[in-house]
Structures are given as C-alpha cells and as structure tokens.
Coordinates of C-alpha atoms in Angstrom, one line a residue:
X1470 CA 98.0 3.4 26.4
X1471 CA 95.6 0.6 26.5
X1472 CA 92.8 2.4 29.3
X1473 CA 92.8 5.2 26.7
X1474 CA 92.3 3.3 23.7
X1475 CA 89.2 1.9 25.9
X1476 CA 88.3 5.1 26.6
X1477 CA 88.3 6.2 23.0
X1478 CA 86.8 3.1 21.6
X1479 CA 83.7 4.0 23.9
X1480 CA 83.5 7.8 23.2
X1481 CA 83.3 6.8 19.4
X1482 CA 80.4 3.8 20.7
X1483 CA 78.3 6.8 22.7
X1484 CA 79.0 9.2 19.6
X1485 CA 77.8 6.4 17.1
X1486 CA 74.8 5.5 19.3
X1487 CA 73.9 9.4 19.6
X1488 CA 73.8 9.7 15.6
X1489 CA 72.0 6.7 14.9
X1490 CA 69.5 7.6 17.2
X1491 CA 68.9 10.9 15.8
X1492 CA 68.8 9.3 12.1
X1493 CA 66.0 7.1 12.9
X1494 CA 64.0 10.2 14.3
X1495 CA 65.1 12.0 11.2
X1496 CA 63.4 8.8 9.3
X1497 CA 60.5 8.5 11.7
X1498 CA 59.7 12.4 11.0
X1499 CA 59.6 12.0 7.5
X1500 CA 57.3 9.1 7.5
X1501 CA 55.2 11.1 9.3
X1502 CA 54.7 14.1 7.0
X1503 CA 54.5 11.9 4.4
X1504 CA 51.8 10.3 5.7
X1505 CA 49.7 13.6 6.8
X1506 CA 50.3 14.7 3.1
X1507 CA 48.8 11.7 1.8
X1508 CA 45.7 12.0 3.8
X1509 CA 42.5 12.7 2.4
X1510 CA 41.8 16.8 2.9
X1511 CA 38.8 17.6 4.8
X1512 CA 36.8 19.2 2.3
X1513 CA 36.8 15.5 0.2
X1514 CA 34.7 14.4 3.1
X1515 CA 32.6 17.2 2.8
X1516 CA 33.6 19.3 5.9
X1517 CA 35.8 22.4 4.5
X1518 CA 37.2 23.8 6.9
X1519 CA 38.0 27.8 7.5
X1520 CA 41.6 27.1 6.1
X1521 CA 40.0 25.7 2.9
X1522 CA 37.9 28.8 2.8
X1523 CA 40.4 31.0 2.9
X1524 CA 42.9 29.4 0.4
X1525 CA 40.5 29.4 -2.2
X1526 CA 39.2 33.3 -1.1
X1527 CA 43.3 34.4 -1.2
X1528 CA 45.8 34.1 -4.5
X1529 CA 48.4 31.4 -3.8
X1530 CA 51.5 33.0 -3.0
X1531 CA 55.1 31.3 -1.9
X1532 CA 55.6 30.7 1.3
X1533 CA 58.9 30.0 3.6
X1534 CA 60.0 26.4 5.5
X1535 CA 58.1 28.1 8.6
X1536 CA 55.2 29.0 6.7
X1537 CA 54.5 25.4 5.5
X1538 CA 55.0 23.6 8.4
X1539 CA 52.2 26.4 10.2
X1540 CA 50.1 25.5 7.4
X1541 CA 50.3 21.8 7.7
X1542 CA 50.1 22.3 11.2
X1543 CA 46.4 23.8 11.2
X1544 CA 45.4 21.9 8.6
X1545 CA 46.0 19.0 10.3
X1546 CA 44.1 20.5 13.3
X1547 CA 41.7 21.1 11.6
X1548 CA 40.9 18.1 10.0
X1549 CA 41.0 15.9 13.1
X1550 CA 38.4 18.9 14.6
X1551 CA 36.4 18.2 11.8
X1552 CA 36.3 14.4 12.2
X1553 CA 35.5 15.0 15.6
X1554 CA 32.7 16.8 14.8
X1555 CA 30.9 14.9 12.3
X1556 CA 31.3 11.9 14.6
X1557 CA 29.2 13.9 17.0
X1558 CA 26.5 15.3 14.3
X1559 CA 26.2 11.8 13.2
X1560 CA 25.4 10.6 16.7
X1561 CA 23.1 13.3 17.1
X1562 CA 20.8 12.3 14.2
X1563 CA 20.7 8.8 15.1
X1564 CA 19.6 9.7 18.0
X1565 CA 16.9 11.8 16.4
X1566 CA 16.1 9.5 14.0
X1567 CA 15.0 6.8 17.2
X1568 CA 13.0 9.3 19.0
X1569 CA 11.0 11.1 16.1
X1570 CA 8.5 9.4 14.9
X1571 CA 8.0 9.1 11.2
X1572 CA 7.5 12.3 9.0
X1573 CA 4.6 11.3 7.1
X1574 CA 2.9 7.3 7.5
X1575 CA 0.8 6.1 4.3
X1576 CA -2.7 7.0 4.1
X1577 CA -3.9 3.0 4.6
X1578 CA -0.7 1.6 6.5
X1579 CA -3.1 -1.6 7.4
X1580 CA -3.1 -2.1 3.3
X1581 CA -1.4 -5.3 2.7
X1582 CA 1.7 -5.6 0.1
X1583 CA 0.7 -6.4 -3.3
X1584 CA 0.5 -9.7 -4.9
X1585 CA 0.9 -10.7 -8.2
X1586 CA -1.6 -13.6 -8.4
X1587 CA -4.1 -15.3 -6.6
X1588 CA -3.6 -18.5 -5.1
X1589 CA -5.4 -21.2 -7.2
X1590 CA -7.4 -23.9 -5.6
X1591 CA -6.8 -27.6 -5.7
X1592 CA -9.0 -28.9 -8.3
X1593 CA -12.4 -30.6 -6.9
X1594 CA -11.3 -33.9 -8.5
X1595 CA -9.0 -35.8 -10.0
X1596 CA -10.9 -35.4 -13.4
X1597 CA -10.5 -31.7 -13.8
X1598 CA -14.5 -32.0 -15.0
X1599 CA -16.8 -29.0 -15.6
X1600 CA -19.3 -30.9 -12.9
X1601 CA -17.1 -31.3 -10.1
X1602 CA -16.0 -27.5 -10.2
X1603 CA -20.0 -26.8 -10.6
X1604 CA -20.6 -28.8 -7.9
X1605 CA -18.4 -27.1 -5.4
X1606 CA -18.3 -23.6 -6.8
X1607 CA -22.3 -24.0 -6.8
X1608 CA -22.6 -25.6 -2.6
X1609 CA -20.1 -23.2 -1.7
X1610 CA -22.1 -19.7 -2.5
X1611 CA -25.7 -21.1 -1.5
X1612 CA -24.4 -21.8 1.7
X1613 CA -24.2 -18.9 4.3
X1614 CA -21.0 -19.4 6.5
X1615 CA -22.1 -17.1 9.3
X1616 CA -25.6 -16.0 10.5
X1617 CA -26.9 -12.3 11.1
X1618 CA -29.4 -11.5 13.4
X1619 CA -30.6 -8.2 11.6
X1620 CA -30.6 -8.5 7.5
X1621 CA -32.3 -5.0 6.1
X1622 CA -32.7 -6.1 2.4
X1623 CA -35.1 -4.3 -0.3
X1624 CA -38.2 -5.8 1.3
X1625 CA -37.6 -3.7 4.0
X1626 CA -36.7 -0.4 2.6
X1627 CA -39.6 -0.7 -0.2
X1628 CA -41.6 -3.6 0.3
X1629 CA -40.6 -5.0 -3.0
X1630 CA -40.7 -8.4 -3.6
X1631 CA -37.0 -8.6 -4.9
X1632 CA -35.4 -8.6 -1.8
X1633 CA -31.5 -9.0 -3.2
X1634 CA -29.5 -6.8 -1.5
X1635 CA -28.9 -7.1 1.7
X1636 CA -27.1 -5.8 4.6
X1637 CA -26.5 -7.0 7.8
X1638 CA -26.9 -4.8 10.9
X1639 CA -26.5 -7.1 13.6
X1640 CA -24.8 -5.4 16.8
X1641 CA -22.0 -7.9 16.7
X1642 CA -20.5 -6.5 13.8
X1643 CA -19.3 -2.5 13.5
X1644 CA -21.5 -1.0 11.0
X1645 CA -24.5 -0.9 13.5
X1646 CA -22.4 1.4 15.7
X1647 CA -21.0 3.4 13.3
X1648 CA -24.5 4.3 12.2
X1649 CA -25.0 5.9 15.5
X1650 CA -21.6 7.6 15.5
X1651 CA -22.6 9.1 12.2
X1652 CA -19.0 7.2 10.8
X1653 CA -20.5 5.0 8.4
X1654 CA -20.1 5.1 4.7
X1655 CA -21.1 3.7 1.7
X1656 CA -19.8 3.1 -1.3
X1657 CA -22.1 2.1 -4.4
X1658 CA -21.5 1.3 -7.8
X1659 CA -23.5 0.1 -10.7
X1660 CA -24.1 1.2 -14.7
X1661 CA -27.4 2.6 -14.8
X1662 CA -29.5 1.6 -11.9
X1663 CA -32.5 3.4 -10.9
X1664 CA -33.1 1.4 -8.1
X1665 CA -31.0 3.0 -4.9
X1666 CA -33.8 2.2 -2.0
X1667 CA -31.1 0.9 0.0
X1668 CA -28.8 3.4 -1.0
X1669 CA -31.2 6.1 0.8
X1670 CA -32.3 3.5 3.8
X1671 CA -28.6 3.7 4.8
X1672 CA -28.2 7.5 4.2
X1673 CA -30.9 8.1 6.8
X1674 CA -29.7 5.7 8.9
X1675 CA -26.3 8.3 9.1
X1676 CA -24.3 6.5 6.2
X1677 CA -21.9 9.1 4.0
X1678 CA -23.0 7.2 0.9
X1679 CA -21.5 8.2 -2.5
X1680 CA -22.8 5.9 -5.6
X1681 CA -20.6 5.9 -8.6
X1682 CA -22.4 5.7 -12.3
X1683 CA -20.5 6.0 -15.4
X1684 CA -23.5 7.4 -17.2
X1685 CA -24.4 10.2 -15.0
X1686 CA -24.2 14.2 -17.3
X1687 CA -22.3 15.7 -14.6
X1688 CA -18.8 15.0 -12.6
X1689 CA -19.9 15.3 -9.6
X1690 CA -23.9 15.9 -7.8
X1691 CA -25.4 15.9 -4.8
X1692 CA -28.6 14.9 -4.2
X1693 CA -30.7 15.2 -0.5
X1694 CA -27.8 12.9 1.6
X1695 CA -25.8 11.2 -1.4
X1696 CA -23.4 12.0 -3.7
X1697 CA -23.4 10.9 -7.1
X1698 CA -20.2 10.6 -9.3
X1699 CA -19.5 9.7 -13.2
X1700 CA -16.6 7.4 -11.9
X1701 CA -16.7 3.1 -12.7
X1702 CA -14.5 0.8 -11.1
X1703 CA -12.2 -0.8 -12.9
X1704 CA -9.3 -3.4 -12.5
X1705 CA -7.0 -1.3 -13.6
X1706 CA -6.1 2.8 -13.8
X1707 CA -6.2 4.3 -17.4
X1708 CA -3.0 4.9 -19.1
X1709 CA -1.7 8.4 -18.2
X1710 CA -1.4 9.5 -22.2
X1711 CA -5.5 8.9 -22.4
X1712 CA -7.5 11.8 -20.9
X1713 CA -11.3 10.6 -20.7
X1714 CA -13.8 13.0 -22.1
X1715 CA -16.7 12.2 -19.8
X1716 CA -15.6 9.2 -17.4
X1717 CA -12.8 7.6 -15.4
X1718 CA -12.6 4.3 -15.0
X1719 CA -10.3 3.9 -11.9
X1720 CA -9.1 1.4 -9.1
X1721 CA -11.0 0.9 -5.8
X1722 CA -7.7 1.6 -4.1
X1723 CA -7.5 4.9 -6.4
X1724 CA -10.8 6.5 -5.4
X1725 CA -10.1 5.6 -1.9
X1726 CA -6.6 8.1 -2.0
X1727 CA -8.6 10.2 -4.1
X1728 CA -11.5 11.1 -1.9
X1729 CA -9.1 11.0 1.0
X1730 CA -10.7 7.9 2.8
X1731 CA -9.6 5.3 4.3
X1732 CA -12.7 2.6 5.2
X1733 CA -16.2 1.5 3.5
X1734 CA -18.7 0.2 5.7
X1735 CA -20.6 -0.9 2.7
X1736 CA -19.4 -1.7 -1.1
X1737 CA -22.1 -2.6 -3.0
X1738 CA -21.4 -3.3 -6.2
X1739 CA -22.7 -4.6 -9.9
X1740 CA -20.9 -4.3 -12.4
X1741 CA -22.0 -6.6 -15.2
X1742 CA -19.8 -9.6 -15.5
X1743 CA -16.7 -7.3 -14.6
X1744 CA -17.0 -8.3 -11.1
X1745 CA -14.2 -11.2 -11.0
X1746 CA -11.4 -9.0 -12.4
X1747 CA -12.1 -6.3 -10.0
X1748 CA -12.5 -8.8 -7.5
X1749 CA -9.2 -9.8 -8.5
X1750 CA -7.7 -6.6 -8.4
X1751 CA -9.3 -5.7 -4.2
X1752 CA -7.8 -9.1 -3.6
X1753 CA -3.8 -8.2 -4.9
X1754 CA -3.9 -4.8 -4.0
X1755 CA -4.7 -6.0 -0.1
X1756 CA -7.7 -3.6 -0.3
X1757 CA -10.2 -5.4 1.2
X1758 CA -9.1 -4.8 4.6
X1759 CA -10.7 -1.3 4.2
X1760 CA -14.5 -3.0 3.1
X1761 CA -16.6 -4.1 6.6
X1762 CA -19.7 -5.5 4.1
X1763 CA -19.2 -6.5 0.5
X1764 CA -22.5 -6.8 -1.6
X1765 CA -21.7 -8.1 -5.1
X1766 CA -24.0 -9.4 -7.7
X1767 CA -22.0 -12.3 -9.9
X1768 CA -23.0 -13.3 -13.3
X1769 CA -22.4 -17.1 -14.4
X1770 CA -23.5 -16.8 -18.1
X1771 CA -20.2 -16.7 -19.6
X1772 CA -16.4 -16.5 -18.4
X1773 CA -16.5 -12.6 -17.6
X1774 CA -14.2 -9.9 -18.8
X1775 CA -10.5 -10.8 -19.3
X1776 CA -11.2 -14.7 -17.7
X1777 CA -9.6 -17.0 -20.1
X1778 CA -9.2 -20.9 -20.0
X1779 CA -11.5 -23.5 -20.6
X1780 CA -14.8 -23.6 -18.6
X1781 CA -13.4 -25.9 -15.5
X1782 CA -10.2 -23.7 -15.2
X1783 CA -12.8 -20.8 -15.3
X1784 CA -14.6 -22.1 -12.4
X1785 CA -11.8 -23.2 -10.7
X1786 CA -10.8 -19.1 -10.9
X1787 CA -14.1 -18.3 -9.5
X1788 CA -13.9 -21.0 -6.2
X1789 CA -10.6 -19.8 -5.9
X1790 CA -11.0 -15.9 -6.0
X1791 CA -14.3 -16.6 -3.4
X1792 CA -11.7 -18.8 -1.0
X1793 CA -9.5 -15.7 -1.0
X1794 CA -12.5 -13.6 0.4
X1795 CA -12.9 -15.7 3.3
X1796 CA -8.7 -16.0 3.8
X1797 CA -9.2 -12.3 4.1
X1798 CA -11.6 -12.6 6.8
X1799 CA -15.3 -12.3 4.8
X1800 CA -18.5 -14.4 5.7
X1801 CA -21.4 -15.0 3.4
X1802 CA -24.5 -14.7 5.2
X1803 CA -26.7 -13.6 2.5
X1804 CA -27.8 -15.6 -0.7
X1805 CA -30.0 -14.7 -3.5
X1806 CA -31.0 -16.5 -7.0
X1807 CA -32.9 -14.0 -9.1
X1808 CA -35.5 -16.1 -10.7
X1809 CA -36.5 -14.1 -13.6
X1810 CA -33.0 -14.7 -14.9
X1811 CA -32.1 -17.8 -17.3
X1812 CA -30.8 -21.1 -16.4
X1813 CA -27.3 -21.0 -17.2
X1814 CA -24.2 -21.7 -16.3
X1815 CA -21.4 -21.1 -18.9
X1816 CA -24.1 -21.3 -21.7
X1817 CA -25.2 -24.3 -20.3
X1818 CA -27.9 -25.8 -18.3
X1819 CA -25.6 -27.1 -15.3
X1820 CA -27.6 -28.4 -11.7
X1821 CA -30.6 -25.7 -12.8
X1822 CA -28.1 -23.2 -11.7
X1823 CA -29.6 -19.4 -12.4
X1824 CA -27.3 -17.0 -14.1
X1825 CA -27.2 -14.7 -11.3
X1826 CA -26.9 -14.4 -7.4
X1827 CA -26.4 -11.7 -5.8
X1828 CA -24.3 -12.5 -2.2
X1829 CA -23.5 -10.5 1.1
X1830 CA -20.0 -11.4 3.2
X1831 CA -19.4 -9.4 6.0
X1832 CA -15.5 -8.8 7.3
X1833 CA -15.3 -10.4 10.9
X1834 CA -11.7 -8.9 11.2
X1835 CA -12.4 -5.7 10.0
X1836 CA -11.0 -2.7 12.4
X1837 CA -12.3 0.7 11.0
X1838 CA -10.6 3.7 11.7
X1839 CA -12.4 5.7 14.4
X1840 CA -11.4 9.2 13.6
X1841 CA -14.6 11.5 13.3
X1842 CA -14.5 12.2 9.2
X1843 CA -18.5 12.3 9.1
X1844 CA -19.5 14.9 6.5
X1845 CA -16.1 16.1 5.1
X1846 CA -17.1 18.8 2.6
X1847 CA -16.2 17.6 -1.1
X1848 CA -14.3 20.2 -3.3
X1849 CA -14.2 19.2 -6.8

C-alpha cells in the first residue's frame, strides 16, 4: 500500500509540474501579443507598409481566430522589414552626405561673420581731452605705415598739380598682376565728380572699372571701357516698402551680390562726410576682405552723418574705426592734405589741421579670387 501511495503521490507531482508549465507559457504568450499590439504601427514612423496599403484600399470585413493571428503575423513582419530598411537608407545618406560636397557654397565664403559694433579704442589719456584724441587721430593718418615703390596718383595720369588719389602698383602687392591678367577691377564712387583721370588710367591699364554716381539720368551707361551707374553707397539697404524713383542707395556688400562679384582691386571712394558710417558698415559686414586698395577721402569739419557724442568721443570713433582697418590687414602708404580747403577740425582750429585728407591703405592679406571673370557682359 505504501509504494503505491509513493507512486501516486509522484504521478500527481509530474501531472502538477506538466500544468504549471504549460500555464506560464499560456501567460508568457499573452504578454507577448500584448506587447506586439501595443507597438507603434509602421506607418506612424512613416514607412506604410503593403499591408497598410491594402487595408485602407479594401472595406474592413470580420475575420476568424486564424485570420487574425495571419494578420498580426505579417504585420509584424513587416514592420521589423521596415525597420530594417530605414536603418539601411539612413546609413546610406550619411554616407552620402560625407562624400558629396556641398550643394551650393555662398558667393563670398571668405566674408567674415557680422558684428554688431566696432571695438572702441582706449582713450589717448587719462583726461578724455579733445587735444589728446587730435593728437593721435592726427600722427596716426599723416604717417604712412608701409612704403610703395610705384604710386600712380593724378600727376601722373594728367599732370595736374592735385595729385590726391593715389594708387599703388608696386609688384609686391596683386593689383600689378592682375592688370596683366586682365582681372582687375575697380570700383568708384563719388556725387558728382567730373574728374575720373584715374578712373580711365586704370581702365587702360586692363581694370573692369564701374563708377557709381547718384546723379547720373540713366540706370545704367557705358562709356569707351567704364560703366557708369545711378547707384550711391550707403550704410544701410532701403526699406523694402520704399521703391526709389531714380536712385538706390545700397550696401557695398549688396552691389557686390548684385553684380555677381566677388573682389575690388580698387574702391575709391568720396562720399561727403558719409564715409565713417559706411566705413562702419565694410568693417561689421566683414567686407573688406574683398577690397585689395581702399582710397577714401575723410572730411574733419564736423562729426559726419549719424556720429553722435561729444567731439573727443567723436574722435575717439574715428582712431578707432582707422585701427580696425589695419586689424583687417590695410596699410596707409599714401597721404594727402588738400590745401585749398579750411583749417578745421570739428569747427575749430586744432594743430592747423586741414579739413580734408584724402588717404590710400592697401590690403597686405588680401587673396583675390583667380577665376577669369574679365569682361562679364552686364544685363540690366
């Protein structure tokens, strides 16, 4: 009696075992289908898949047991095919993406970022005087910083006496070879001035030279080798909702992406006691890297346009926007004091300073772009 009570004890063990087992499968299945029900469908990822395609195509109609598990079957199969294969599109265009090069790279990629001020200068002295800014503002443009062994000014190009402008063609810089490569241009602006001898000297000499003049009855004109435009630089665009009649006053860096070019030999440039906030504007807007000679003509009379603060801050401005020329690479080596102009210096009589001086920097660091653009036909 007892070995079959032992015997029964473990049949009912085995049969125990056997059931629980197949509960926790039962369970375990469950869990599963839960889960897979749970999970996101494929087309939330964006890949639909043919199944999703053709349930939304067909009616829904009732299906069997059988029928659902088939269903949940492909779908499943589906959706891990689809993960699959936007793992391997997504490796493909990285890998794209790091051998292509980039679609389409700015027109001046050496343009610097923009800034949103100047950096100011210490002051010349402790006592913030209208003197010791003179002083230094006044030493610092009569002095040249670096010397040029060719300077073609208006004595050479008309025999004048005025001899201002000037230009520097010594073979150390660029310009001289870009003369001969015919790649050399010129960009000129003034209100009014009869006077473009150098203008023509540097059109023969194989310049592209355009010279902008607000006051001019057409657009657009050519004349012999230059072209003549009713454009003015400004330090700023003009508001979108104002359409000028007969000018546009634009941006430096704006006729440059109009015209479609990217460097300036030569800017040459008077513009009537607007010079410091333009200045200003070439220095933010990093587009002096794209200028090899700057000729400017600066007027010390009064503050100039839009320059506020009282007269030491003013010059303080001036040192300061001068400084950020030569941070950008610029050397003056040409100086001239008109003498037929007054003695003044903010509306006073400061060192026998004149109210004008016209001065030449040429970029040491420039690196103009050597792609043959000589003689582009202008559509306008």
């Amino acid at each position: 009696m007892g070995m079959c009570r032992e015997k029964v004890n473990v049949g009912l063990l085995l049969r125990l075992a056997v059931l629980l087992t197949a509960l926790c499968w039962c369970i375990h299945v469950v869990y599963l289908e839960t889960s897979w029900q749970s999970s996101p469908p494929p087309s939330a990822l964006g890949h639909p898949t043919q199944h999703d395609l053709n349930q939304d195509q067909q009616p829904r109609m009732k299906h069997g047991p059988v029928d659902n598990q088939e269903k949940d079957f492909e779908s499943r199969t589906s959706y891990l095919h689809a993960l699959i294969k936007d793992g391997q599109v997504r490796k493909q265009n990285v890998d794209k993406e790091q051998l292509l090069p980039p679609c389409c790279p700015p027109l001046n990629p050496h343009r610097k970022a923009l800034r949103w001020h100047i950096s100011l200068q210490p002051w010349a002295s402790e006592h913030h005087s209208l003197e010791d800014e003179a002083k230094r503002f006044l030493s610092y443009i009569t002095t040249p910083q670096v010397t040029c062994a060719s300077v073609v000014n208006n004595d050479a190009t008309t025999g004048a006496s005025t001899g201002d402008w000037a230009v520097c063609l010594d073979p150390k810089f660029s310009i001289t070879h870009r003369m001969k490569s015919k790649n050399c241009r010129v960009y000129s602006f003034g209100l009014g001035a009869d006077d473009h001898s150098m203008e023509h000297f540097l059109a023969q000499s194989g310049c592209e030279v355009h010279c902008f003049d607000p006051s001019l009855e057409q657009p657009h004109l050519q004349k012999a080798e230059m072209w003549f435009h009713r454009i003015s630089v400004d330090w700023r665009d003009p508001s979108p909702a104002f359409v000028p009649k007969r000018q546009a006053n634009k941006k430096l860096a704006t006729i440059l992406d109009d015209f479609g070019h990217r460097d300036v030999d030569v800017l040459k440039a008077d513009m009537e006691s607007a010079e410091w906030k333009i200045l200003e504007n070439l220095v933010l807007e990093g587009v002096l890297d794209s200028v090899g000679q700057l000729l400017l003509e600066l007027h010390l009379h009064w503050a100039g346009f839009e320059v506020a603060g009282d007269d030491p801050s003013v010059v303080r401005f001036w040192f300061s926007l001068l400084k950020e020329l030569e941070q950008a690479g610029f050397r003056l080596f040409h100086v001239h004091s008109n003498p037929n102009k007054p003695r003044l210096f903010l509306h006073k009589n400061i060192l026998n300073a004149s109210s004008a001086y016209t001065l030449s920097w040429v970029n040491v660091w420039w690196k103009p772009s050597w792609t043959a653009h000589k003689h582009k036909k202008l559509i306008f």
